[in-house]
Tab-separated table of C-alpha atoms and ligand atoms in Angstrom:
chain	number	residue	atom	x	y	z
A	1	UNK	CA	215.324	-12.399	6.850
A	2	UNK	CA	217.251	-9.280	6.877
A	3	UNK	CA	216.976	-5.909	8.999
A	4	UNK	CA	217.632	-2.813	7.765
A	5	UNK	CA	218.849	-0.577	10.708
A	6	UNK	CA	218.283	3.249	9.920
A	7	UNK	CA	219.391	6.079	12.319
A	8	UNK	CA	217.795	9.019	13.283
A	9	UNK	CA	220.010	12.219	10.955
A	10	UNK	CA	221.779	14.679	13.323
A	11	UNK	CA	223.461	16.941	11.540
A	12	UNK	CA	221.042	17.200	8.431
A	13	UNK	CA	220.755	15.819	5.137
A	14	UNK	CA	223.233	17.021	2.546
A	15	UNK	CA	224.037	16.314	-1.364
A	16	UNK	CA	223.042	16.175	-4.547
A	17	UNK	CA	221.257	12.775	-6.213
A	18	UNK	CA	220.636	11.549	-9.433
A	19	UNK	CA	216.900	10.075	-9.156
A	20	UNK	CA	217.135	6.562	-10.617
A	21	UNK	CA	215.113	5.915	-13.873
A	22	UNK	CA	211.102	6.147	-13.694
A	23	UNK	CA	209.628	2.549	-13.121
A	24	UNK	CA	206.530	2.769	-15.439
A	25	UNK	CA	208.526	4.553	-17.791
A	26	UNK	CA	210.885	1.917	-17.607
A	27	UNK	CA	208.854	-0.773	-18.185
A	28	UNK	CA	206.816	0.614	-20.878
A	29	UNK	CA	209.916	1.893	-23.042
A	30	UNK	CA	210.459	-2.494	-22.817
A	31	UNK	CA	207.248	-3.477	-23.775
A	32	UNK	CA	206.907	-1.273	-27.047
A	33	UNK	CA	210.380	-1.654	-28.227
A	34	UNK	CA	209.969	-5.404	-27.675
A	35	UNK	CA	207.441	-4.795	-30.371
A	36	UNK	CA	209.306	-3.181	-32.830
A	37	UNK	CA	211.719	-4.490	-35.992
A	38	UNK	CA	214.652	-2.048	-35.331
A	39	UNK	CA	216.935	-2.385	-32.689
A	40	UNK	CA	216.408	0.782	-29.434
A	41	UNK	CA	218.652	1.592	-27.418
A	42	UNK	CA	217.495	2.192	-23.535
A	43	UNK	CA	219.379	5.049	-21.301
A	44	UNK	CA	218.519	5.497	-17.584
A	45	UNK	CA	216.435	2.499	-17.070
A	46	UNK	CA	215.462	1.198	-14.150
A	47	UNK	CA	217.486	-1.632	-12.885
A	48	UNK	CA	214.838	-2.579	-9.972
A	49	UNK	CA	213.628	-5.710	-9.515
A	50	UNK	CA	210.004	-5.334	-11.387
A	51	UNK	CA	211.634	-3.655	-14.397
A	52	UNK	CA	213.742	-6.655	-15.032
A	53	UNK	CA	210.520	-9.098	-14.512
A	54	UNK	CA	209.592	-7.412	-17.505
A	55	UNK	CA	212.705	-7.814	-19.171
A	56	UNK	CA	213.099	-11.377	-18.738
A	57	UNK	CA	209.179	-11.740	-19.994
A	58	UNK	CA	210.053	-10.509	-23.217
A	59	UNK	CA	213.504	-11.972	-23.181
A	60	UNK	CA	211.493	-15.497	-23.087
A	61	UNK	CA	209.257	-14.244	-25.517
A	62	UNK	CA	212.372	-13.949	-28.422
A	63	UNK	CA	213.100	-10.582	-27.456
A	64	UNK	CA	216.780	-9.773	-27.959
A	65	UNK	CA	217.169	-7.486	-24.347
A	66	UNK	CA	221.331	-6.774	-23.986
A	67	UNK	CA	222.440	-4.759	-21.238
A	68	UNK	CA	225.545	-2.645	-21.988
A	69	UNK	CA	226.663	-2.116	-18.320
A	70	UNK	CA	226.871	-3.834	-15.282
A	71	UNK	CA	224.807	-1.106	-13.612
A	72	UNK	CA	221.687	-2.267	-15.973
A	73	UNK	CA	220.917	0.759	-16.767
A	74	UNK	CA	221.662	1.006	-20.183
A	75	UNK	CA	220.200	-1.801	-22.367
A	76	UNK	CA	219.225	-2.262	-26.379
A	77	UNK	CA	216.155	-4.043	-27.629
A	78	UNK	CA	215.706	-5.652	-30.447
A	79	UNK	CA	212.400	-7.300	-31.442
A	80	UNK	CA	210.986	-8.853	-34.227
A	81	UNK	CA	207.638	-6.274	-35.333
A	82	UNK	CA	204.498	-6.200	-33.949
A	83	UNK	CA	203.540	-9.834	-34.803
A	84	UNK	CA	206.858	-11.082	-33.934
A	85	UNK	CA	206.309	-11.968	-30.151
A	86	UNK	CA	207.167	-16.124	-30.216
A	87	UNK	CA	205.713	-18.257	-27.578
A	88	UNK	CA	207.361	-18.474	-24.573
A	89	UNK	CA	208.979	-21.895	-23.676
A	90	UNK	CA	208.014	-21.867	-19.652
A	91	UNK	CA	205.990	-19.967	-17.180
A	92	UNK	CA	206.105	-16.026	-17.042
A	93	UNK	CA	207.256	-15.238	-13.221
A	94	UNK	CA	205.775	-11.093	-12.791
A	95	UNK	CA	207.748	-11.350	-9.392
A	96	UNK	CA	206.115	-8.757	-7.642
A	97	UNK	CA	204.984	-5.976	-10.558
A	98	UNK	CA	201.463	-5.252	-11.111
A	99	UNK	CA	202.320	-3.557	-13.924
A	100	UNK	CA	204.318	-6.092	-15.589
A	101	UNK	CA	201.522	-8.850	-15.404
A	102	UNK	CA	198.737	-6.212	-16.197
A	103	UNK	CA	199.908	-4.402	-19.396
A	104	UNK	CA	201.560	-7.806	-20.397
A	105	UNK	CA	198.157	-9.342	-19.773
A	106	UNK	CA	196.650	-6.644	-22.252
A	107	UNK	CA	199.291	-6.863	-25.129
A	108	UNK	CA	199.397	-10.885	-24.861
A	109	UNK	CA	195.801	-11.247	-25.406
A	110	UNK	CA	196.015	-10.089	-28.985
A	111	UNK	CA	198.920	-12.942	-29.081
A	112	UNK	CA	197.915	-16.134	-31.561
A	113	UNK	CA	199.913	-18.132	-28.311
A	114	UNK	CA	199.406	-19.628	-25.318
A	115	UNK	CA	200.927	-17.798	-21.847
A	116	UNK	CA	200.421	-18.413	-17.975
A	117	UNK	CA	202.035	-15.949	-15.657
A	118	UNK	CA	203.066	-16.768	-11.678
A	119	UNK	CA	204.340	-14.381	-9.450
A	120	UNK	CA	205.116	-13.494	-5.770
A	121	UNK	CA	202.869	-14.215	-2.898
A	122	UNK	CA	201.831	-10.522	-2.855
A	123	UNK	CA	200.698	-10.492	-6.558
A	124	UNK	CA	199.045	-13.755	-5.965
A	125	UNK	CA	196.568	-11.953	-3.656
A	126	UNK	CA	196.310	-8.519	-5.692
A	127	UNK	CA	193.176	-8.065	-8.107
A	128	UNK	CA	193.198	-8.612	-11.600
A	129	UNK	CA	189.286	-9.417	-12.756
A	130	UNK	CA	189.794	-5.041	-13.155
A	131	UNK	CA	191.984	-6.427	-16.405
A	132	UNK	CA	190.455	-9.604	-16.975
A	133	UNK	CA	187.061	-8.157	-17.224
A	134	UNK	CA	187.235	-5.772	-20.042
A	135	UNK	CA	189.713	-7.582	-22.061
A	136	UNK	CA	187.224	-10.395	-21.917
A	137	UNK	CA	184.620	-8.233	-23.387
A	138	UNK	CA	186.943	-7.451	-26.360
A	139	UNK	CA	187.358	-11.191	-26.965
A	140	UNK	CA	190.409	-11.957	-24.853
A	141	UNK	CA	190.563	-15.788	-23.140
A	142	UNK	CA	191.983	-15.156	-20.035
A	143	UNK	CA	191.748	-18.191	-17.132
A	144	UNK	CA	192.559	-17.994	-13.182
A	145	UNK	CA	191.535	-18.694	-10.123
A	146	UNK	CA	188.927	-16.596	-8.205
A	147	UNK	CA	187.116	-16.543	-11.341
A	148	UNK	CA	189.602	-15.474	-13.428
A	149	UNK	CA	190.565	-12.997	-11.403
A	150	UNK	CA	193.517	-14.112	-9.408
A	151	UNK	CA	197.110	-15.668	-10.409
A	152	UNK	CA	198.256	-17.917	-12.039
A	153	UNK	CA	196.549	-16.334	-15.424
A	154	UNK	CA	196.909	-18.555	-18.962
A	155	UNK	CA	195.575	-16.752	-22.065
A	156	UNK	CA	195.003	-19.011	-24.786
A	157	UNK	CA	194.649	-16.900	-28.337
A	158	UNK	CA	191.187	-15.354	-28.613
A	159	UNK	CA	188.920	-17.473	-31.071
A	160	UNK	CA	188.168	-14.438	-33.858
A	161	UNK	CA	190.658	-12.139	-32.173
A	162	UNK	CA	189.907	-8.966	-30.245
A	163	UNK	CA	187.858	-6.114	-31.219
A	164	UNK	CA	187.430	-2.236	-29.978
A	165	UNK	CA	185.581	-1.620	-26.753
A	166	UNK	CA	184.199	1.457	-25.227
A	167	UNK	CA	185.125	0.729	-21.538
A	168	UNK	CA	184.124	2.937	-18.381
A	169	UNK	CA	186.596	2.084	-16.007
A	170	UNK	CA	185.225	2.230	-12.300
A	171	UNK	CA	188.499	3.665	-11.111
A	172	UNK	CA	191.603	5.907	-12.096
A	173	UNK	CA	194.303	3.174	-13.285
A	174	UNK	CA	197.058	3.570	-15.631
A	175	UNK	CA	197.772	-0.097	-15.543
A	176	UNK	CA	193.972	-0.892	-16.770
A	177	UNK	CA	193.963	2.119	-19.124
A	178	UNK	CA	197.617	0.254	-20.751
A	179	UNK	CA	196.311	-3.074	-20.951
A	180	UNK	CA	193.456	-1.966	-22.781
A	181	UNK	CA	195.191	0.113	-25.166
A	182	UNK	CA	198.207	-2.014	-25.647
A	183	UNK	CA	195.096	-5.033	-26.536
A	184	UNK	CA	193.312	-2.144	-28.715
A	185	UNK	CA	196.635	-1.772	-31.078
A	186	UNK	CA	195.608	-5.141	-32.750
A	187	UNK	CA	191.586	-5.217	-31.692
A	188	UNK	CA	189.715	-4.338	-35.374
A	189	UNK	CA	187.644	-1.063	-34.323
A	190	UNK	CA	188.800	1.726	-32.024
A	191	UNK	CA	189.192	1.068	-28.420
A	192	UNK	CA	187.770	3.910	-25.845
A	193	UNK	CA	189.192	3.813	-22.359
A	194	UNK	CA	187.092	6.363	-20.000
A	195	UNK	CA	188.311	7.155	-16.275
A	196	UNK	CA	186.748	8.838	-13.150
A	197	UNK	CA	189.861	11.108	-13.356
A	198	UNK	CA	192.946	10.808	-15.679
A	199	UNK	CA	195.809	8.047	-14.813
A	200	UNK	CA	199.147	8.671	-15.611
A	201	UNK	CA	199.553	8.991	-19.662
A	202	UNK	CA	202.978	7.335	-20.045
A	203	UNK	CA	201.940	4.872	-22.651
A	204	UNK	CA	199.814	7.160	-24.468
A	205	UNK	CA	203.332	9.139	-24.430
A	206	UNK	CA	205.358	6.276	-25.348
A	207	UNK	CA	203.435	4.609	-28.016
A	208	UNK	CA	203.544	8.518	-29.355
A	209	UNK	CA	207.445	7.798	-29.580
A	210	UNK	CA	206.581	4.679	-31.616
A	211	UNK	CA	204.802	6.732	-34.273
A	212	UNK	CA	201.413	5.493	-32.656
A	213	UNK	CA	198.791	8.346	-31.647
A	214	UNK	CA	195.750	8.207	-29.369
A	215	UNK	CA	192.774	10.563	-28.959
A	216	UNK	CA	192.272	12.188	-25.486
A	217	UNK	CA	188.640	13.754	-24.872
A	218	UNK	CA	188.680	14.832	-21.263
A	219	UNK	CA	188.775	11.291	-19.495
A	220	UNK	CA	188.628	9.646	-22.506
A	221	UNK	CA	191.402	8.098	-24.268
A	222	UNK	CA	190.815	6.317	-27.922
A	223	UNK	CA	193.634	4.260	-30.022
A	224	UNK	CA	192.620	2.936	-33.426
A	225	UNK	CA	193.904	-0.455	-34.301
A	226	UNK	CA	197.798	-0.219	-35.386
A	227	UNK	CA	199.105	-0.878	-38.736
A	228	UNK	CA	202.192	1.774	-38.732
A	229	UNK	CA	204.815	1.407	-36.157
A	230	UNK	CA	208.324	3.260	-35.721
A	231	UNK	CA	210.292	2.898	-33.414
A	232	UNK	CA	213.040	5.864	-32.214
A	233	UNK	CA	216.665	5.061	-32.172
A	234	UNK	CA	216.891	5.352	-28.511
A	235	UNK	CA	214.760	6.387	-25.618
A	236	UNK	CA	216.117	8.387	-22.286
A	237	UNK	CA	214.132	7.547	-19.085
A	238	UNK	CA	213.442	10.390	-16.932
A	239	UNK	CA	214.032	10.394	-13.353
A	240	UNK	CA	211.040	9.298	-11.084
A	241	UNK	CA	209.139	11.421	-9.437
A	242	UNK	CA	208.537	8.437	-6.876
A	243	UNK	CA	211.356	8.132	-5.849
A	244	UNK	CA	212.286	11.346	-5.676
A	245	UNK	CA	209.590	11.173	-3.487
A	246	UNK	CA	211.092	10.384	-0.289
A	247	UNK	CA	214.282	12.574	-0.632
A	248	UNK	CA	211.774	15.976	-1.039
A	249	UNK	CA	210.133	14.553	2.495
A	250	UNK	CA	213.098	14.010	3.746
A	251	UNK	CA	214.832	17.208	2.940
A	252	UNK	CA	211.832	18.829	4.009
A	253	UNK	CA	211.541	17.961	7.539
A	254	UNK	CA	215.096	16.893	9.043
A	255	UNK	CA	216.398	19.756	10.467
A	256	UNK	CA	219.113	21.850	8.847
A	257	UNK	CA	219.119	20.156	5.039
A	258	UNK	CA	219.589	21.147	1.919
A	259	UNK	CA	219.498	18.628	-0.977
A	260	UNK	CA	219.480	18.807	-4.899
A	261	UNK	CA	217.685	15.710	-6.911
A	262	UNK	CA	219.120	15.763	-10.074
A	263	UNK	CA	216.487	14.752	-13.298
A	264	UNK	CA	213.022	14.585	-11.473
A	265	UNK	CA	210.616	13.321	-14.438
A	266	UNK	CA	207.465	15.789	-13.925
A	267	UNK	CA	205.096	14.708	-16.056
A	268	UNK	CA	201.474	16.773	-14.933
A	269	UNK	CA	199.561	13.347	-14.310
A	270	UNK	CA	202.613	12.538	-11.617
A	271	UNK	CA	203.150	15.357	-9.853
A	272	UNK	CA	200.596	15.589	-7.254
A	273	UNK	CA	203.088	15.052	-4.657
A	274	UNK	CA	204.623	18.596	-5.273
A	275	UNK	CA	201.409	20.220	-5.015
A	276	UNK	CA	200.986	18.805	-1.649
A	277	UNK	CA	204.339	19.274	0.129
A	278	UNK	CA	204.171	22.930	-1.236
A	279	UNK	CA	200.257	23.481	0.186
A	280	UNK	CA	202.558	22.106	3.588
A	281	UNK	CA	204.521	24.695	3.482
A	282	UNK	CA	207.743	22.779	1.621
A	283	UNK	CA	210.496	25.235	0.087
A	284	UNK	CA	211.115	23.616	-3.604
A	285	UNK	CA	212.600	25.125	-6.153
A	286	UNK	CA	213.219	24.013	-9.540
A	287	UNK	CA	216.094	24.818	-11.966
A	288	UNK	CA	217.187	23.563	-15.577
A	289	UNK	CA	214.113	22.625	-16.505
A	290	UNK	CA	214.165	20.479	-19.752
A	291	UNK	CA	212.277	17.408	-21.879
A	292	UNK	CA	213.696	13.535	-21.793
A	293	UNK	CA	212.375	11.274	-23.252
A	294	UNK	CA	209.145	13.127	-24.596
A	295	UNK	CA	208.708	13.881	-20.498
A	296	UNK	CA	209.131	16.730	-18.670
A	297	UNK	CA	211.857	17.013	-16.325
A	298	UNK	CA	213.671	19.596	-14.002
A	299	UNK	CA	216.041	19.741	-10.849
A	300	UNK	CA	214.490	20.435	-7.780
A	301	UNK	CA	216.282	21.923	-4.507
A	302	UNK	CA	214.461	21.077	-1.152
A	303	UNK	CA	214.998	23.290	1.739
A	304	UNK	CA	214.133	22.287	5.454
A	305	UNK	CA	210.811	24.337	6.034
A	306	UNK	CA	208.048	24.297	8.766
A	307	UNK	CA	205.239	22.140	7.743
A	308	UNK	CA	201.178	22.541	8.572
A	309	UNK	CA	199.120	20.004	7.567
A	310	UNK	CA	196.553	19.831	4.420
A	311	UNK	CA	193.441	17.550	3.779
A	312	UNK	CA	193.271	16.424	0.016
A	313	UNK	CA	191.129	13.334	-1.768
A	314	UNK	CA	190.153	11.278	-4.932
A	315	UNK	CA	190.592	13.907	-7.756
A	316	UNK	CA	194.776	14.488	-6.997
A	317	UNK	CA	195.072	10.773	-5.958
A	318	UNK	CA	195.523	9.338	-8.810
A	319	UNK	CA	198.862	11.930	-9.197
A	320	UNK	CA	200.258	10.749	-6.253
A	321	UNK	CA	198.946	7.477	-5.271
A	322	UNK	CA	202.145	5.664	-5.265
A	323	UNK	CA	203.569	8.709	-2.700
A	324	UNK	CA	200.629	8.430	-0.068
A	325	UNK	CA	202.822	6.438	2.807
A	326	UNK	CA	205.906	9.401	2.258
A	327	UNK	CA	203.293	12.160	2.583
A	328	UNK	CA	202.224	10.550	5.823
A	329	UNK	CA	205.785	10.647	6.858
A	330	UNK	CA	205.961	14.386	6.082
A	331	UNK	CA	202.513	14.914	8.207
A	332	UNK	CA	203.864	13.537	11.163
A	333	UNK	CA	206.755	16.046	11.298
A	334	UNK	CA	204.155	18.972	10.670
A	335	UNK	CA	202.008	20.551	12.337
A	336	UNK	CA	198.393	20.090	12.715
A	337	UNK	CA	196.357	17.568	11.553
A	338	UNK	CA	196.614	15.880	8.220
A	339	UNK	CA	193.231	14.032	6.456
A	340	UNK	CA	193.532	12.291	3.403
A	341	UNK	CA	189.979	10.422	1.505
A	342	UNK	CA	189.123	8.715	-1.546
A	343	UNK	CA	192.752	6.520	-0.773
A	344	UNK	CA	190.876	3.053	-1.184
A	345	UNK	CA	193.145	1.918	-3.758
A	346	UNK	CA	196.204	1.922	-1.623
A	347	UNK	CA	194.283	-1.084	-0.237
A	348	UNK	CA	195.394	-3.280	-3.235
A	349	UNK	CA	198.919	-2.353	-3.557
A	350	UNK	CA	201.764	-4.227	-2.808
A	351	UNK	CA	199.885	-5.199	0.276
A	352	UNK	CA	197.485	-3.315	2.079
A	353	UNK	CA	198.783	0.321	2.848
A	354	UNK	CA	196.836	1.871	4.910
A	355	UNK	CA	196.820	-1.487	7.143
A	356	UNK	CA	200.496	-0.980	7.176
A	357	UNK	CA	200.357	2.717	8.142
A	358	UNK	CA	198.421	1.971	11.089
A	359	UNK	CA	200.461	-0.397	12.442
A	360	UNK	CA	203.745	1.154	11.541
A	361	UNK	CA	202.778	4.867	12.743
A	362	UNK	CA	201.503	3.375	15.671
A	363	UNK	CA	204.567	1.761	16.729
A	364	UNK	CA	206.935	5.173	16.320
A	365	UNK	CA	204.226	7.155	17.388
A	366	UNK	CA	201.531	5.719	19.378
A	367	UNK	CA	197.918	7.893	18.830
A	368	UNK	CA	199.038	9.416	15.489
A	369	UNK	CA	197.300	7.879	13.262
A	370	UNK	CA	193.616	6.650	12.642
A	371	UNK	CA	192.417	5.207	9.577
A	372	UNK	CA	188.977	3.898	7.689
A	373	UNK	CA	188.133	2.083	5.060
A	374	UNK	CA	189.453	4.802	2.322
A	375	UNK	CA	191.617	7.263	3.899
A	376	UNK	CA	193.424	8.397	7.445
A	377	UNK	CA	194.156	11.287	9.280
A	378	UNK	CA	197.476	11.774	11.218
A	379	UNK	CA	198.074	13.760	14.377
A	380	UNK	CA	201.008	16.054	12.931
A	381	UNK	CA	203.088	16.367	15.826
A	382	UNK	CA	202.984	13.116	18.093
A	383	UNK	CA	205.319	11.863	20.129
A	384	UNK	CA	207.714	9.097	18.455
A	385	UNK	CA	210.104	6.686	20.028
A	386	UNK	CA	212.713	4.054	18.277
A	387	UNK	CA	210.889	1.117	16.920
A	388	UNK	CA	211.134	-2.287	14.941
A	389	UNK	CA	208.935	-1.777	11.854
A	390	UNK	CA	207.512	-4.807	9.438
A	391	UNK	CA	208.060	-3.737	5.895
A	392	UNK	CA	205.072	-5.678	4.795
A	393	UNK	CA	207.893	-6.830	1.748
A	394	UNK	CA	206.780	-3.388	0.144
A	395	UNK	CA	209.115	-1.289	-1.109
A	396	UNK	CA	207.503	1.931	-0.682
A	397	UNK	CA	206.648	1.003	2.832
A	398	UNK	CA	210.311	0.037	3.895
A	399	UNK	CA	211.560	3.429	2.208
A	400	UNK	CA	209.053	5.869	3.735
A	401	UNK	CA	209.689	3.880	6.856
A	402	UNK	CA	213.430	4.775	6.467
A	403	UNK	CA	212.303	8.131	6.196
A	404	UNK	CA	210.351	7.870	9.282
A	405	UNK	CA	213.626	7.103	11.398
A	406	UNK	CA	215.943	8.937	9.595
A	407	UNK	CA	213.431	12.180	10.676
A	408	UNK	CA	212.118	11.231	13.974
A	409	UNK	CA	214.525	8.398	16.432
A	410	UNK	CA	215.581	5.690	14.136
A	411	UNK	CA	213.833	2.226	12.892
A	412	UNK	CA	214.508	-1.068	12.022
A	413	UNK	CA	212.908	-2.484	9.316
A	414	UNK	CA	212.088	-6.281	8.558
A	415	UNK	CA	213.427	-7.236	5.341
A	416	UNK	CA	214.505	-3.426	4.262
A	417	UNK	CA	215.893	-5.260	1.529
A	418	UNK	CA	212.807	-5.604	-0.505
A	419	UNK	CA	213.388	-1.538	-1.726
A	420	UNK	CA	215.168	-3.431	-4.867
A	421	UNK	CA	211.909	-3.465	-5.992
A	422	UNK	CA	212.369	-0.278	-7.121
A	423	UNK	CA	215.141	1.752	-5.836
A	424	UNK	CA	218.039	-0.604	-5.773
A	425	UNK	CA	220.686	1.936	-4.262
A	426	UNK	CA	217.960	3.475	-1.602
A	427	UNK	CA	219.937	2.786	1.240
A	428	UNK	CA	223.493	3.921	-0.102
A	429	UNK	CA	222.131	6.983	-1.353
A	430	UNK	CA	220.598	7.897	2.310
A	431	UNK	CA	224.172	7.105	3.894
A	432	UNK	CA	225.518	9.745	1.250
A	433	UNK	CA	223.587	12.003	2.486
A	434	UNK	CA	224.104	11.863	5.950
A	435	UNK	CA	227.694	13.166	6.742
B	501	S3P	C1	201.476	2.230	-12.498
B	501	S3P	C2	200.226	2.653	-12.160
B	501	S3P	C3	199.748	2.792	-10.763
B	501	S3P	C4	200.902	2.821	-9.775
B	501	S3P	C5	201.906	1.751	-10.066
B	501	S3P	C6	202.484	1.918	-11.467
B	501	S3P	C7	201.843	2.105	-13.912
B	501	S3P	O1	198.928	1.692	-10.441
B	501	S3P	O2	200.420	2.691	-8.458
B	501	S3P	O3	202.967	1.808	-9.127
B	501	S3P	O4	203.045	2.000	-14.234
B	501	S3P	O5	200.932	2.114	-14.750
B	501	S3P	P1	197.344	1.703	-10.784
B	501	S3P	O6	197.210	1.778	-12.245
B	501	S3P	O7	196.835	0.394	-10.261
B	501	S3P	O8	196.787	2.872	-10.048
């Protein structure tokens, strides 16, 4: 397995980067034009290894996906209308994307077809009754292992088709809220998703694009079932604000830096990480602010600045869930003590993060770190050595790991390579910007 070797920055970071296309934008802007009868063309897409599990889905499905360049960035779709999905001739492999298999397993339960999904060994372990279950109680036939809960999923066609649900969802999850509202487009009654605090809104923004509106009532979010759809001519991804993520850490805290990231998608329901680095202490400032894509987006310039640490929990997490292990990064190199609650959910990502923060803060800097069962608290300020790092195969874990040697004495990371996942060019971009 490969090893990604990462040295510790001595002169700085320097440069200006164009933030690759937002994954759940990416996907989503897919699954909806998959579903249309006019062709859309797709700018600034993701080429990472989940989006294009969810392009070959829908390619199996008789979904006409062409990409236009090498760089797979730029792709058209052409699909057949909203009952045009065909049944797919083998298996559907998810790889490693949660949010392929759980908005797909949401929009193929209104299907009159049969589908069974695989993936890697991590998805194989993640939950998925949190999908199974309410789609069940709208009529959806979904079968697994773990009670129905677990991979490999088959949906056979629900007997007298789905039907509206009002669903209080135990916890803050964009990938539950989608799969219910991409079944409620074709359930007969409205479909009512409520959450403990609002998820990100990118397919209530994206199935806006397709002519398609939804009712938001604090928490709540309602779609009636669809009869109109439109699809727009073309769509331009935003950059995201994830990974983005780990250039505004590490421009914050490696001495002497200065960096620009070009087209950093800020839609309010993502953007909890700013609001942290900035109670740190981060210098951010943001120019050319603009709209792609029915998103918000701006430039933001990161300045090295002198970090304290902060103490935040579940009502921002759901705005920065996916940047938790960076932030940690960024508490290290500050000073003070950092404490982070209501973080449970970071136990059923990829793998288990907060597992993987203990043991990989503990090997750069022994005594740093201490976690429980739903959040952590790191000792900004420890000492840190060179280490050898697992990546756990999780993206975000090998990047912010990166991070963690490019800022403090250099890592190696166990099979670095799995950053494709999401951020193909991770590691040529942080060689740019080290001159
Ligand atoms: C995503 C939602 C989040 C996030 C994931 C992408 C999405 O997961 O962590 O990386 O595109 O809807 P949850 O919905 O499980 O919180």
């Amino acid at each position: 397995m490969s090893e990604t070797s990462i040295q510790p920055a001595k002169h700085g970071l320097h440069g200006t980067i164009a933030i690759p296309g937002d994954k759940s934008i990416s996907h989503r802007s897919i699954m909806l034009s998959a579903l249309a009868d006019t062709p859309v063309e797709i700018r600034n897409f993701l080429p990472g290894q989940d989006c294009l599990s969810t392009a070959a889905a829908f390619q199996a499905m008789g979904v006409d996906v062409v990409f236009v360049d090498e760089s797979k960035t730029h792709l058209t779709v052409t699909g057949h209308g909203l009952h045009g999905l065909q049944e797919p001739p083998h298996i559907l492999d998810a790889g490693n994307s949660g949010t392929t298999l759980r908005l797909m397993l949401g929009l193929l339960s209104a299907q009159p077809f049969l589908t069974t999904f695989t993936g890697d060994a991590s998805l194989h372990q993640r939950p998925m009754g949190r999908v199974v279950k309410p789609l069940s109680q709208m009529g959806a036939q979904i079968y697994g292992r773990e009670g129905n809960t677990k991979l490999p999923l088959t949906i056979v066609p629900a007997a007298e088709g789905l039907h509206g649900i009002t669903y209080e969802s135990p916890v803050a999850s964009a990938q539950i809220k989608s799969a219910i509202l991409l079944a409620g487009m074709y359930a007969k009654g409205d479909t009512t998703v409520v959450e403990p605090f609002t998820s990100r809104d990118h397919t209530e923004r994206m199935l806006h694009a397709f002519g398609v509106e939804t009712e938001k009532n604090g928490t709540a979010v309602t779609i009636h079932s669809v009869r109109a759809f439109t699809a727009p001519k073309s769509i331009e991804v935003p950059g995201d604000i994830s990974s983005a993520a780990y250039w505004l850490v590490a421009g914050s805290i490696v001495p002497q830096s200065e960096l620009l990231l070009q087209n950093v998608g800020m839609n309010p329901t993502r953007t909890g990480i700013l609001d942290v680095l900035k109670a740190m202490g981060a210098d951010l400032t943001y120019e050319n602010e603009r709209e792609s894509g029915g998103e918000p987006a701006v430039d933001i310039r990161v300045r090295t600045a002198k970090l304290h640490g902060t103490a935040f929990g579940a009502d921002i997490m759901p705005r920065l869930i996916d940047e938790i292990p960076v932030i940690a990064v960024a508490a290290l190199l500050a000073e003070g003590d950092t404490r982070v609650t209501g973080a449970g959910e970071l136990r059923v990502k990829e793998t288990d993060r907060l597992a993987a923060l203990e043991e990989i803060f503990t090997r750069v800097a022994p005594g740093s770190i201490e976690t429980w069962e739903d959040g952590f608290v790191i000792h900004g300020g420890t000492p840190f050595h060179a280490a050898a790092c697992p990546s756990y195969d999780d993206h975000r874990m090998a990047m912010s790991t990166a991070i963690l040697g490019t800022a403090c004495a250099g890592v190696t990371i166990e099979n670095g390579a799995c950053v494709n996942i999401s951020y193909p060019t991770f590691y040529q971009t942080l060689a740019s910007i080290q001159k």
